[in-house]
Structures are given as structure tokens and as C-alpha cells.
Coordinates of C-alpha atoms and ligand atoms in Angstrom, one line a residue:
M4 CA -2.1 0.9 -80.1
T5 CA -1.0 4.5 -79.9
S6 CA 1.9 6.6 -80.8
N7 CA 1.6 8.6 -77.6
K8 CA 4.2 7.1 -75.2
T9 CA 2.7 8.6 -72.0
L10 CA -0.6 6.9 -72.9
S11 CA 0.8 3.5 -73.9
Q12 CA 3.1 3.4 -70.8
W13 CA 0.2 4.3 -68.5
V14 CA -2.1 1.7 -69.9
A15 CA 0.7 -1.0 -69.6
Q16 CA 1.4 0.0 -66.0
V17 CA -2.3 0.0 -65.0
A18 CA -2.8 -3.4 -66.7
R19 CA 0.1 -4.8 -64.7
H20 CA -1.1 -3.3 -61.4
T21 CA -4.7 -4.2 -61.8
Q22 CA -3.8 -7.6 -63.3
A23 CA -6.4 -7.2 -66.0
D24 CA -7.1 -10.2 -68.2
K25 CA -7.3 -8.4 -71.5
V26 CA -6.8 -4.9 -72.8
H27 CA -9.4 -3.5 -75.2
W28 CA -8.7 -0.1 -77.0
C29 CA -12.1 1.4 -77.8
D30 CA -12.6 2.6 -81.3
G31 CA -16.0 4.1 -80.6
S32 CA -17.7 2.3 -83.5
D33 CA -21.3 1.2 -83.6
A34 CA -20.1 -2.4 -84.1
E35 CA -18.1 -2.1 -80.9
Y36 CA -21.2 -0.8 -79.0
R37 CA -23.3 -3.7 -80.3
D38 CA -20.7 -6.2 -79.2
L39 CA -20.5 -4.6 -75.7
V40 CA -24.3 -4.8 -75.5
K41 CA -24.3 -8.4 -76.6
G42 CA -21.7 -9.3 -73.9
M43 CA -23.7 -7.5 -71.2
L44 CA -26.9 -9.2 -72.2
A45 CA -25.1 -12.5 -71.8
T46 CA -23.9 -11.7 -68.3
G47 CA -27.1 -10.1 -67.2
M48 CA -25.5 -6.6 -66.7
L49 CA -28.1 -5.4 -69.2
A50 CA -31.6 -6.7 -70.0
E51 CA -33.3 -6.0 -73.2
L52 CA -36.6 -4.0 -73.0
N53 CA -39.6 -4.4 -75.2
R54 CA -38.3 -4.5 -78.7
T55 CA -41.5 -3.3 -80.3
T56 CA -42.2 -0.3 -78.1
H57 CA -38.6 0.5 -77.2
P58 CA -36.2 -0.8 -79.9
N59 CA -32.5 -1.0 -78.8
C60 CA -33.4 0.0 -75.2
Y61 CA -31.7 -1.7 -72.3
L62 CA -32.1 -1.8 -68.6
H63 CA -29.2 -1.8 -66.2
R64 CA -29.9 -2.4 -62.5
S65 CA -27.0 -1.0 -60.4
D66 CA -26.1 -2.4 -57.0
P67 CA -28.8 -1.1 -54.6
Q68 CA -26.0 0.6 -52.5
D69 CA -24.7 2.3 -55.6
V70 CA -27.4 4.6 -56.9
A71 CA -26.0 8.2 -56.8
R72 CA -23.0 10.4 -56.5
V73 CA -21.2 10.1 -53.2
E74 CA -20.1 13.5 -52.1
H75 CA -18.6 12.4 -48.8
L76 CA -16.3 10.0 -50.7
T77 CA -15.2 12.6 -53.3
F78 CA -11.9 14.3 -52.8
I79 CA -9.8 17.0 -54.3
C80 CA -6.2 16.0 -53.8
S81 CA -4.3 19.2 -54.4
R82 CA -0.8 19.8 -52.8
S83 CA -2.2 22.5 -50.6
R84 CA -5.3 21.9 -48.6
D85 CA -6.3 25.6 -48.9
D86 CA -6.4 25.3 -52.7
A87 CA -9.2 22.7 -52.4
G88 CA -11.0 25.0 -49.9
P89 CA -13.7 24.4 -47.3
N90 CA -16.1 23.4 -50.1
N91 CA -14.2 20.2 -50.8
H92 CA -13.0 17.1 -49.0
W93 CA -9.2 17.1 -49.3
M94 CA -6.6 14.5 -49.1
D95 CA -2.8 14.8 -49.5
P96 CA -2.0 13.6 -53.1
A97 CA 0.7 11.1 -52.0
A98 CA -1.6 9.6 -49.3
A99 CA -4.5 9.5 -51.7
H100 CA -2.5 7.7 -54.4
A101 CA -1.3 5.2 -51.8
K102 CA -4.8 4.6 -50.5
I103 CA -6.5 4.1 -53.8
D104 CA -3.7 2.3 -55.6
A105 CA -3.9 -0.4 -52.9
L106 CA -7.5 -0.9 -53.9
F107 CA -6.7 -1.0 -57.6
A108 CA -4.1 -3.8 -57.0
G109 CA -5.4 -6.9 -58.7
S110 CA -8.9 -5.3 -59.0
M111 CA -9.3 -6.2 -62.8
R112 CA -8.3 -9.9 -62.4
G113 CA -10.6 -11.9 -64.7
R114 CA -11.8 -8.7 -66.3
T115 CA -11.2 -6.7 -69.5
L116 CA -9.5 -3.4 -69.2
Y117 CA -11.1 -0.9 -71.6
V118 CA -9.2 2.1 -72.8
I119 CA -11.6 4.9 -73.7
P120 CA -10.1 7.9 -75.5
Y121 CA -12.7 10.7 -75.5
C122 CA -13.2 14.3 -76.4
M123 CA -15.3 16.7 -74.3
G124 CA -16.7 19.1 -76.9
P125 CA -17.0 19.0 -80.7
I126 CA -14.0 17.1 -82.0
D127 CA -12.8 20.1 -84.1
S128 CA -13.4 22.7 -81.5
P129 CA -10.4 24.6 -80.0
L130 CA -12.5 24.9 -76.8
A131 CA -12.8 21.1 -76.5
R132 CA -10.5 19.0 -74.2
C133 CA -9.6 15.3 -74.4
G134 CA -9.2 12.6 -71.8
V135 CA -8.7 8.9 -71.6
E136 CA -10.7 6.8 -69.2
I137 CA -9.5 3.3 -68.2
T138 CA -12.3 1.2 -66.8
D139 CA -13.2 -2.4 -66.2
S140 CA -17.0 -1.8 -66.7
P141 CA -18.5 -2.4 -70.1
Y142 CA -21.6 -0.4 -68.9
V143 CA -19.3 2.6 -68.4
V144 CA -17.9 2.1 -71.9
A145 CA -21.4 2.0 -73.4
N146 CA -22.4 5.1 -71.5
M147 CA -19.2 7.0 -72.5
K148 CA -19.9 6.1 -76.1
I149 CA -23.3 7.9 -75.8
M150 CA -22.1 10.8 -73.5
T151 CA -18.9 11.8 -75.3
R152 CA -17.1 11.8 -78.6
M153 CA -15.3 8.6 -77.9
G154 CA -12.8 6.4 -79.9
K155 CA -10.7 6.8 -82.9
A156 CA -11.1 10.5 -83.6
A157 CA -10.5 11.4 -80.0
L158 CA -7.3 9.3 -79.9
Q159 CA -6.1 11.1 -83.1
R160 CA -6.6 14.4 -81.4
I161 CA -4.8 13.2 -78.3
E162 CA -1.9 12.0 -80.4
K163 CA -1.7 15.4 -82.2
E164 CA -2.0 17.5 -79.0
G165 CA 0.0 15.2 -76.7
K166 CA -2.2 16.3 -73.8
F167 CA -5.1 14.5 -72.0
V168 CA -6.8 14.0 -68.7
K169 CA -6.1 10.6 -67.2
G170 CA -9.0 8.9 -65.6
L171 CA -8.7 5.5 -63.9
H172 CA -11.8 3.6 -62.9
S173 CA -12.7 0.2 -61.5
T174 CA -15.9 -0.9 -60.0
G175 CA -14.0 -3.1 -57.5
D176 CA -16.5 -5.1 -55.5
L177 CA -18.9 -2.1 -55.2
N178 CA -18.5 -2.1 -51.4
P179 CA -19.2 1.5 -50.2
E180 CA -16.5 1.0 -47.6
R181 CA -14.0 0.8 -50.4
R182 CA -15.3 3.6 -52.6
F183 CA -13.4 6.8 -53.4
I184 CA -13.6 9.4 -56.2
M185 CA -10.3 11.2 -56.2
H186 CA -9.1 14.2 -58.2
F187 CA -5.5 15.3 -58.7
P188 CA -5.9 18.6 -60.5
E189 CA -2.2 19.4 -60.6
E190 CA -1.6 16.1 -62.4
L191 CA -4.8 16.4 -64.5
S192 CA -5.8 13.0 -63.3
I193 CA -8.7 11.2 -61.7
K194 CA -8.9 7.9 -59.8
S195 CA -12.3 6.4 -59.0
F196 CA -12.9 3.1 -57.3
G197 CA -15.9 1.1 -56.0
S198 CA -18.8 2.6 -57.8
G199 CA -20.3 2.0 -61.3
Y200 CA -22.9 4.8 -61.1
G201 CA -23.2 8.0 -63.1
G202 CA -20.9 10.9 -62.1
N203 CA -18.8 8.5 -60.0
A204 CA -17.9 6.3 -63.0
L205 CA -18.5 8.2 -66.2
L206 CA -15.3 10.2 -65.6
G207 CA -15.8 12.6 -68.6
K208 CA -18.8 14.2 -66.9
K209 CA -18.5 15.7 -63.4
C210 CA -14.9 14.5 -62.6
H211 CA -13.3 15.8 -65.8
A212 CA -15.7 18.4 -67.3
L213 CA -16.4 20.1 -64.0
R214 CA -13.9 19.4 -61.2
I215 CA -10.7 19.1 -63.3
A216 CA -11.9 21.5 -66.0
S217 CA -12.8 24.2 -63.5
W218 CA -9.2 24.1 -62.2
Q219 CA -7.9 24.3 -65.8
A220 CA -10.3 27.0 -66.7
R221 CA -9.1 29.2 -63.8
S222 CA -5.5 29.0 -64.9
E223 CA -6.4 29.4 -68.6
G224 CA -9.0 32.2 -68.1
W225 CA -12.3 30.5 -69.0
L226 CA -15.3 29.0 -67.1
A227 CA -16.4 25.4 -66.6
E228 CA -19.9 25.5 -65.2
H229 CA -22.8 23.3 -64.2
M230 CA -25.1 24.9 -66.7
L231 CA -27.6 24.1 -69.4
I232 CA -27.3 26.0 -72.6
V233 CA -30.4 26.9 -74.7
G234 CA -31.2 28.9 -77.8
I235 CA -34.5 30.8 -77.6
Q236 CA -36.0 31.7 -81.0
N237 CA -38.7 34.4 -81.1
P238 CA -41.4 34.8 -83.8
Q239 CA -39.0 37.1 -85.7
D240 CA -36.7 34.1 -86.0
E241 CA -34.0 35.7 -83.9
I242 CA -32.2 33.2 -81.6
R243 CA -30.6 34.2 -78.3
Y244 CA -28.6 31.9 -76.0
V245 CA -28.8 31.7 -72.3
A246 CA -26.9 29.5 -69.8
A247 CA -28.5 28.4 -66.6
A248 CA -27.1 26.8 -63.4
F249 CA -29.3 24.6 -61.2
P250 CA -28.3 21.8 -58.8
S251 CA -28.6 18.2 -60.0
A252 CA -32.3 17.0 -60.4
C253 CA -33.8 20.6 -60.4
G254 CA -35.1 20.5 -64.0
K255 CA -32.1 21.5 -66.1
T256 CA -32.9 18.8 -68.7
N257 CA -36.6 19.9 -68.8
L258 CA -35.7 23.6 -69.3
A259 CA -33.1 22.7 -71.9
M260 CA -35.8 20.9 -73.9
L261 CA -38.7 23.3 -73.2
I262 CA -41.6 23.2 -75.6
P263 CA -43.4 26.6 -75.8
P264 CA -47.0 26.5 -74.6
A265 CA -49.9 26.9 -77.0
S266 CA -50.1 30.6 -76.1
H267 CA -46.6 31.1 -77.6
Q268 CA -47.0 30.4 -81.3
G269 CA -43.8 31.2 -83.2
W270 CA -41.5 30.6 -80.3
K271 CA -39.0 27.7 -80.3
V272 CA -36.3 26.5 -77.8
W273 CA -33.2 24.8 -79.0
T274 CA -31.1 22.6 -76.8
V275 CA -27.3 23.1 -76.9
G276 CA -26.6 21.3 -73.6
D277 CA -28.5 20.1 -70.5
D278 CA -25.8 19.9 -67.8
I279 CA -22.3 21.3 -68.5
C280 CA -21.2 24.5 -70.1
W281 CA -17.7 25.7 -71.0
M282 CA -17.5 29.4 -71.7
H283 CA -14.6 31.4 -73.2
L284 CA -14.4 35.2 -73.8
G285 CA -14.5 35.7 -77.6
E286 CA -12.6 38.4 -79.4
D287 CA -15.8 40.4 -79.6
G288 CA -15.9 40.5 -75.7
R289 CA -18.9 38.2 -75.5
L290 CA -18.9 34.8 -73.7
W291 CA -19.1 31.9 -76.1
A292 CA -20.2 28.5 -74.8
I293 CA -19.9 24.9 -75.8
N294 CA -21.5 21.8 -74.4
P295 CA -18.6 19.4 -73.7
E296 CA -21.0 16.4 -73.7
A297 CA -22.6 14.5 -76.6
G298 CA -25.5 12.9 -74.7
Y299 CA -27.8 13.2 -71.7
F300 CA -27.7 11.3 -68.4
G301 CA -31.1 12.5 -67.3
V302 CA -33.4 11.9 -64.4
V303 CA -36.2 9.6 -65.5
P304 CA -39.0 9.9 -62.9
G305 CA -41.4 12.7 -63.8
T306 CA -40.6 12.5 -67.6
N307 CA -43.8 12.5 -69.5
P308 CA -45.4 14.3 -72.6
K309 CA -46.5 17.2 -70.4
T310 CA -43.2 17.8 -68.5
N311 CA -40.8 17.1 -71.3
K312 CA -42.2 15.8 -74.6
N313 CA -38.8 16.0 -76.3
A314 CA -37.2 13.8 -73.7
F315 CA -40.1 11.4 -73.6
D316 CA -39.9 10.9 -77.4
M317 CA -36.2 10.6 -77.6
I318 CA -36.0 7.8 -75.0
R319 CA -38.3 5.5 -77.0
H320 CA -35.4 4.0 -78.8
D321 CA -31.6 3.5 -78.5
T322 CA -31.5 4.3 -74.8
I323 CA -29.9 2.8 -71.7
F324 CA -32.2 3.0 -68.7
T325 CA -30.6 2.6 -65.2
N326 CA -32.7 1.7 -62.2
V327 CA -36.2 2.1 -63.6
A328 CA -39.1 -0.4 -63.0
V329 CA -40.6 -2.6 -65.7
T330 CA -44.2 -3.5 -66.8
A331 CA -45.6 -6.9 -67.5
D332 CA -44.8 -6.5 -71.2
N333 CA -41.3 -5.4 -70.4
Q334 CA -41.6 -1.7 -71.0
P335 CA -39.6 0.7 -68.8
W336 CA -41.8 2.4 -66.1
W337 CA -41.3 5.2 -63.7
E338 CA -43.3 7.5 -61.4
G339 CA -45.0 10.2 -63.4
L340 CA -46.0 8.0 -66.3
K341 CA -49.7 8.0 -67.0
D342 CA -49.9 4.6 -68.7
G343 CA -48.7 1.2 -67.6
T344 CA -48.3 -0.6 -64.3
P345 CA -45.0 -1.6 -62.8
V346 CA -44.6 -5.3 -62.0
T347 CA -40.9 -5.3 -61.2
D348 CA -39.2 -2.5 -59.2
W349 CA -35.8 -1.0 -59.8
K350 CA -34.1 -3.6 -57.6
G351 CA -35.6 -6.4 -59.8
E352 CA -38.1 -7.4 -57.1
P353 CA -41.9 -7.8 -57.5
Y354 CA -43.3 -4.3 -57.2
K355 CA -45.4 -3.7 -54.0
P356 CA -46.8 -0.2 -53.5
G357 CA -45.9 -0.4 -49.8
N358 CA -42.2 -1.0 -50.6
G359 CA -41.4 2.5 -51.8
K360 CA -41.0 3.9 -55.4
A361 CA -41.0 1.5 -58.3
A362 CA -38.3 3.4 -60.1
H363 CA -35.4 4.8 -58.1
P364 CA -35.8 8.6 -57.7
N365 CA -32.3 9.0 -59.2
S366 CA -33.0 6.5 -62.0
R367 CA -31.5 7.8 -65.3
F368 CA -31.7 7.6 -69.1
T369 CA -28.5 7.7 -71.2
V370 CA -29.2 8.9 -74.7
S371 CA -27.4 10.6 -77.6
A372 CA -28.1 14.3 -78.0
K373 CA -28.7 13.6 -81.7
Q374 CA -32.0 11.9 -80.7
N375 CA -33.3 15.1 -79.1
P376 CA -35.9 16.7 -81.5
S377 CA -34.9 20.1 -80.2
Y378 CA -31.1 19.6 -80.6
S379 CA -29.7 22.9 -81.8
P380 CA -28.0 22.9 -85.3
H381 CA -25.4 25.1 -83.6
A382 CA -24.6 22.7 -80.8
E383 CA -21.7 21.4 -82.7
D384 CA -20.3 24.8 -83.7
A385 CA -16.5 24.8 -83.0
H386 CA -16.5 28.3 -81.5
G387 CA -19.7 27.7 -79.5
V388 CA -22.7 30.0 -79.2
P389 CA -22.8 33.6 -77.7
I390 CA -24.4 33.9 -74.3
S391 CA -26.8 36.8 -73.7
A392 CA -27.9 35.9 -70.1
I393 CA -26.6 33.8 -67.2
I394 CA -29.3 32.4 -64.9
F395 CA -28.7 31.0 -61.4
G396 CA -31.3 29.0 -59.6
G397 CA -32.2 26.6 -57.0
R398 CA -35.1 24.8 -55.4
R399 CA -36.6 27.1 -52.6
A400 CA -40.1 26.5 -51.3
E401 CA -40.0 29.9 -49.7
M402 CA -38.8 33.5 -50.0
T403 CA -36.8 33.5 -53.2
P404 CA -38.8 35.3 -56.0
L405 CA -39.7 33.7 -59.3
V406 CA -37.1 35.9 -61.0
Y407 CA -34.8 38.8 -60.3
E408 CA -31.9 40.5 -62.1
A409 CA -28.5 41.5 -60.7
R410 CA -27.6 45.2 -60.7
D411 CA -24.3 44.4 -62.5
W412 CA -21.7 41.7 -62.9
T413 CA -20.3 41.9 -59.4
H414 CA -23.7 41.8 -57.9
G415 CA -24.5 38.8 -60.2
V416 CA -21.5 36.9 -58.9
L417 CA -22.7 37.6 -55.4
I418 CA -26.2 36.2 -56.3
G419 CA -24.6 33.0 -57.7
A420 CA -22.2 32.7 -54.8
G421 CA -25.1 33.1 -52.2
A422 CA -27.4 30.6 -54.0
A423 CA -28.9 27.8 -51.9
S424 CA -31.1 24.9 -52.8
E425 CA -33.0 22.0 -51.3
T426 CA -31.0 18.7 -51.7
T427 CA -32.2 16.1 -54.2
A428 CA -31.8 12.3 -54.8
A429 CA -28.9 13.0 -57.2
A430 CA -26.5 12.5 -54.3
T431 CA -26.7 10.1 -51.4
G432 CA -27.8 11.8 -48.1
Q433 CA -30.8 13.6 -46.8
V434 CA -33.2 15.0 -49.4
G435 CA -35.0 18.3 -49.1
V436 CA -32.6 20.2 -46.8
V437 CA -31.6 23.7 -47.8
R438 CA -27.9 24.1 -48.3
R439 CA -25.6 26.7 -49.9
D440 CA -24.9 25.6 -53.5
P441 CA -23.0 28.4 -55.1
M442 CA -23.5 28.5 -58.8
A443 CA -24.9 25.0 -58.4
M444 CA -21.2 24.0 -58.2
K445 CA -21.0 22.8 -54.5
P446 CA -20.2 19.2 -55.5
F447 CA -18.3 20.1 -58.6
C448 CA -15.9 23.0 -58.1
G449 CA -12.4 21.5 -58.2
Y450 CA -10.8 24.3 -56.1
N451 CA -11.4 26.8 -53.3
F452 CA -14.7 28.6 -53.9
A453 CA -13.2 31.9 -52.7
D454 CA -10.7 31.6 -55.6
Y455 CA -13.5 30.6 -57.9
W456 CA -15.5 33.7 -57.1
N457 CA -12.5 35.8 -57.6
H458 CA -12.0 34.2 -61.0
W459 CA -15.7 35.0 -61.8
L460 CA -15.2 38.6 -60.7
S461 CA -12.0 39.0 -62.8
F462 CA -14.1 38.8 -66.0
N463 CA -15.5 42.2 -65.3
K464 CA -12.1 43.7 -66.0
R465 CA -11.7 41.8 -69.2
S466 CA -14.9 42.8 -71.0
S467 CA -17.7 45.3 -71.1
K468 CA -20.0 42.9 -73.1
L469 CA -20.6 40.3 -70.5
P470 CA -24.0 38.7 -70.2
K471 CA -26.6 40.0 -67.7
I472 CA -27.1 37.8 -64.6
F473 CA -30.4 36.6 -63.2
H474 CA -31.8 34.3 -60.5
V475 CA -34.9 32.2 -60.9
N476 CA -36.9 29.9 -58.6
W477 CA -39.6 27.7 -60.2
F478 CA -40.2 25.9 -56.9
R479 CA -42.1 28.3 -54.6
Q480 CA -44.9 26.6 -52.6
G481 CA -48.1 27.9 -51.1
P482 CA -49.2 27.1 -47.5
D483 CA -50.9 24.0 -48.9
G484 CA -47.5 22.7 -50.3
K485 CA -48.7 23.2 -53.9
F486 CA -46.3 24.9 -56.4
L487 CA -47.3 28.5 -57.0
W488 CA -45.8 28.7 -60.5
P489 CA -46.8 26.1 -63.2
G490 CA -43.2 25.7 -64.4
F491 CA -42.1 23.6 -67.4
G492 CA -43.2 25.2 -70.7
E493 CA -44.6 28.2 -68.9
N494 CA -41.0 29.1 -67.8
L495 CA -40.7 30.6 -71.2
R496 CA -42.6 33.6 -69.9
V497 CA -39.8 34.2 -67.4
L498 CA -37.1 33.7 -70.1
R499 CA -38.9 36.2 -72.3
W500 CA -38.7 38.8 -69.5
I501 CA -35.0 38.0 -69.1
L502 CA -34.3 38.5 -72.8
D503 CA -36.3 41.7 -72.9
R504 CA -34.3 43.0 -70.0
C505 CA -31.1 42.2 -72.0
D506 CA -32.6 44.4 -74.7
G507 CA -33.5 47.1 -72.2
K508 CA -37.2 46.6 -73.0
A509 CA -39.0 45.0 -70.0
Q510 CA -40.1 47.0 -67.0
A511 CA -38.5 46.4 -63.6
L512 CA -38.5 47.7 -60.1
S513 CA -35.3 48.3 -58.2
T514 CA -35.3 46.5 -54.9
P515 CA -32.6 45.8 -52.3
I516 CA -31.9 42.3 -53.8
G517 CA -31.9 43.5 -57.5
F518 CA -34.4 44.2 -60.2
L519 CA -37.8 42.5 -60.1
P520 CA -40.4 42.4 -62.9
A521 CA -42.8 45.3 -62.6
D522 CA -46.5 44.5 -62.2
G523 CA -47.6 42.8 -65.4
A524 CA -44.1 42.7 -66.9
V525 CA -44.1 38.9 -66.9
D526 CA -46.7 38.0 -69.5
T527 CA -49.5 35.9 -67.9
H528 CA -52.0 35.9 -70.7
D529 CA -53.8 32.5 -71.1
L530 CA -52.3 31.4 -67.8
D531 CA -54.2 30.3 -64.7
V532 CA -52.1 32.2 -62.2
S533 CA -53.8 35.0 -60.3
A534 CA -52.5 38.5 -59.9
E535 CA -52.2 37.9 -56.2
T536 CA -50.1 34.8 -56.7
M537 CA -47.9 36.8 -59.1
R538 CA -47.4 39.4 -56.4
T539 CA -46.5 36.7 -53.9
L540 CA -44.0 35.3 -56.4
L541 CA -42.5 38.7 -57.0
T542 CA -42.2 40.5 -53.7
V543 CA -39.2 40.8 -51.5
D544 CA -39.9 39.7 -47.9
R545 CA -37.5 42.0 -46.1
E546 CA -37.4 40.0 -42.8
K547 CA -36.7 36.7 -44.5
W548 CA -34.1 38.3 -46.7
Q549 CA -32.4 39.8 -43.8
A550 CA -32.1 36.4 -42.2
E551 CA -30.9 35.0 -45.6
I552 CA -28.2 37.7 -45.8
R553 CA -27.0 36.8 -42.3
A554 CA -26.8 33.1 -43.4
M555 CA -24.7 34.1 -46.4
Q556 CA -22.4 36.2 -44.2
E557 CA -21.9 33.3 -41.9
Y558 CA -21.3 31.0 -44.9
F559 CA -18.7 33.3 -46.5
Q560 CA -16.9 33.6 -43.1
G561 CA -15.9 30.0 -43.6
Y562 CA -13.7 31.1 -46.5
G563 CA -11.6 33.3 -44.3
P564 CA -9.1 35.8 -45.7
R565 CA -9.3 34.3 -49.3
M566 CA -12.9 35.6 -49.5
P567 CA -13.1 38.4 -52.1
A568 CA -13.6 41.7 -50.4
K569 CA -15.7 42.9 -53.3
L570 CA -18.3 40.2 -52.6
L571 CA -18.5 41.0 -48.9
A572 CA -18.9 44.7 -49.8
E573 CA -21.7 43.9 -52.2
L574 CA -23.4 41.8 -49.5
Q575 CA -23.0 44.6 -47.0
A576 CA -24.7 47.0 -49.5
T577 CA -27.6 44.6 -49.9
Q578 CA -27.9 44.3 -46.1
T579 CA -27.9 48.1 -45.7
A580 CA -30.6 48.5 -48.4
L581 CA -32.8 45.9 -46.7
A582 CA -32.6 47.7 -43.4
K583 CA -33.8 51.0 -44.8
Ligands
SAT602 O1 -24.5 11.2 -61.4 S1 -24.3 12.5 -62.2 O2 -23.4 13.3 -61.5 O3 -23.9 12.3 -63.5 C1 -25.8 13.3 -62.3 C2 -26.0 14.5 -61.6 O4 -25.7 14.7 -60.4 O5 -26.3 15.5 -62.3
MN603 MN1 -25.7 17.8 -63.3

């Protein structure tokens, strides 16, 4: 099946240990995808949706106890606990292997073992990296076919390079008591058991492209980040690229597919990626980015022609829906859709308004990037796209301004490291509590955050042409709980200020937390936002910020002596400026 001995021996050993019935090597063809779908329709793992309105669309209902990432069951198993850091759950590698191997024993009895060779990034890109996922879930195979460059070409690259990340996955019996997502960065391997959902099971995504890749990136001198990548084209047809980090379910997909409002004729936004960004320093000193993924695993609720017309249009065909509701005529339905009425909820039960949401808040679509009307023609460029600005963000109802700019790279790293956000339904646990989520990487950094910030800081010595760094917050609320900023397409106004700042054009005021737009510098023409609201969105509340700085200091203390002194000094400087 392959000329790579390590791979063939590993597959044989796993097949023996899991006692799989059959072994299927995925070739990634469309015919293979169709066969998988046929098989899943027969077993009920998928249901076909309305063929007329949604051709080639299918619904998968996951186990109701398996609907999101499980951070408390996710481990980094490095030899040294300190290398994983206080930001990760850690387990000793030998103990972790023993624990999870026991669960894998016999777990594929009666099942087919699928071998999925995949490539993260354009297949011909020197920045791309390959992996192989072994799984017993045909649903995972179908999703990996959409989300990655999977099959023959990836296997050929693996055989040529001889190197790949090993990912072993079994859904087991889906019992949350027997569920673990384990990463062995020193062995470039992943073992995931007991979940069939999203980032727990599609191992190319968060497990490989973020946790393992961030570890690799550190030793090889690049960055693996939880960021969207977009190209912004102005009326002069110049395109500039920005990368933006937001926690899961904070609108990355919407921003990545933004449609300029009517007031912005001649502008256009191109999607390069909506979730993950790998950045390398180019010979020209700029950061060049690729999207390692080939598809989107996006949050469905809230998707409609107003919030994200591109996504709305692209999921009308050839899409896998997971955990949405359905209408009487078998169309997918979710909260935020104007038309249609749900009759069956995400669990497959008759929908009753008193029983909670019809679609699960973390219900997802899986769709190929090629179906996105705004897919950038440069998204497949082997060397990536050059990044002009990096944006950090989060969901903060209070305090954090709409946008501000870092004084320099080091200050920008502090802004990213100090970022916090309200939790969302993308992970199990309480929703809506503010937690520190540095660079939106809290659940995804495969090593000690203190070392990670040091790695970020090190770029300053390597180049004088790094992107400018910004922070945004689309989620400020007034006393009535209503959002102060309209968001969605109107966010282009903020992106314009950011790009103008990169060109040294837009006006800004220097404040203790960084540069904020001067009065009127964010264009609000044709926008129903009062000058007073803009002032609220763009002022620094010193008292609240002083408390925020203290919270950051406390948080950073948790990283002990590994904490970069430069960041602490930068934080101290901010605190002093706020006290003046
Ligand atoms: O489940 S995933 O990790 O793929 C989705 C997300 O959290 O962004
Ligand atoms: Mn994400």
C-alpha cells in the first residue's frame, strides 16, 4: 500500500491492536467519497437533506454528549511538564500511551480502519506539512476529504519526504468517561479516543495544524496560529493581506468572507483562510502566510444572507451539516434563519420551543473552500501571501475599545498575550465567562505559553519589516445589552483604518494602551452609529484598564521564571502610563 516502511508497519500494528475488520487506504477520490456517503446513508450515520433545495447535502447527528471540543480531556504529553506549561493539561508520555492504548485495544472490532494520508497546505508548498490519520469513523474520513488535501497526492509527498505526523483516532463507544485527546509533540503524534466531533476527531485541524505544528514551528522558526487570513482589495485594485486571531465561535468565518456594505463600492474581500494560519519569514523580511486547510468547519447558527452571504450561498450544496435542525420538507434549519420552521431538533426529536434551541449552538457545516464565492485566487500560492497587519481580538462586552494599535512589535505581543474573551459553545463548559485567551491560542498552543511569547518576541530581532499589530473588539454592549457596533460587513471600516495606519495615513491618538483612532478617523459615513457611541467605543476607561492590567499581571505570574521579562516590562510601562 505504501513504500514508506514506518507507515506500513504502524498501520499493521494498529490494525492488530485495535482488531480492525478491514483496512482501507483512502485515495481521496470523488468516487471514494460517494461510496462513503452511500455506506453512511445505509447505516443512518448520515441522512440526505432536501435534494432540490440542497443537492448533495447531508445531516449527521452526533451523540448528544459529543458536541464540542473537550479541553479538560485534552493533554500535551511532553517529557517535561514545564514544556507543556500551565496553559495545558499534561500527562507523562509513557503513562498517557499506556492509558489510551488500553482503550484502543480491540476498539475497531467489526469496523473498518481507514488510513487517511493528508497534506496541510497546498500540496506543492514548501510550507505545507503532511500527516496520516487512522480512524474508524467514515464521517471523519468524509470531513477530512473536505477539510484537507487528502489521498494519493498526499501519500506521494509523504513517500518522498519520509516524514509525517501520526494521528490515531477511534470513536470507541463515545463514552465521555473514556475520552482523551492526547498529543506527543516530541514524537509528532496524536492519539484521540472516544469522540467523533470536530477538533477532537478531525486530527488535521486543531491537533496537528495548531498543537503539534506550534511546537514544530517554534523549533523551526515559524508561527502556527489560530487566525483567519483575508485579502482586502481597495477601489484602486490593490490587495493587502491581514491575519486575525479570535477564539472559536467569535466570527472568524464571517470576517474571512466579509462582503463590503453598499457604502463601499469598489472594495472586495478575498478569503485565504478562516481558522488557521501558518506564517514564515520570507527572504524579503515580511511574514508570508498559508492556510493549511482546504475547507471550512464553520458554526452554522447565525449564518444568513445578512451576516455572511458567501457562507449562506456556499452551503446550499455539497455540504455536511452536523447537529442542525430540519424542516418539514427536510431542509436544514438553524437559529438566525428568516425562513422555514424547524420540526425536528438537532437530537432528532420533535422540535418544541420550550426544549431549547432547534440547532445545537455549536452545530457546524463542513464545506470545501472551493465553494466559497470569495475564495482568493492566491489561496493556493505555494509561498503564501504577505501579511501587512496582525489583528488580535476577543469577545468583550465592556472596556475593550473597538480598535487600537500596538506601539511596536513587543507591545503587540503583549496585547496578544494579555487578550481575554468570553467563552463560547465551541468547547464544553460554561458559556460567557471572561477568560485569558492569549492570541486566541489558549486551547491550541502545544507548549508553554511563556516559551511561545518568547518565540513571538524573537521575530523582532529577525526582521524590520514585520506586520503592525492591532486589537479589535466587535462585541461591546450598551447598558441595554445591545451591541454598540453593527459588525459584519461594517467591520471593513475598521480594517480600512488598520490598513491606512500601515501606510502611515490614518490619524491616531497616543494613549496608555496604544494608538486609538482620532475623532472621525474611522469612516462612519452612511452608518447609523452616533458620534457619542463612537466616543464610547474609542475611549480608554483608565480605572477599568488598571484593573485589567492587574488581572494580566496575576495571570502572567502563573508562568513563573519562564515568563519573558520584556513582556513584564512592557506591562509595567502600560501600568505607569495609566496611573499618570
Ligand atoms: O471543533 S473545532 O475545534 O474544529 C472548532 C473550533 O473550536 O473552532
Ligand atoms: Mn477555530
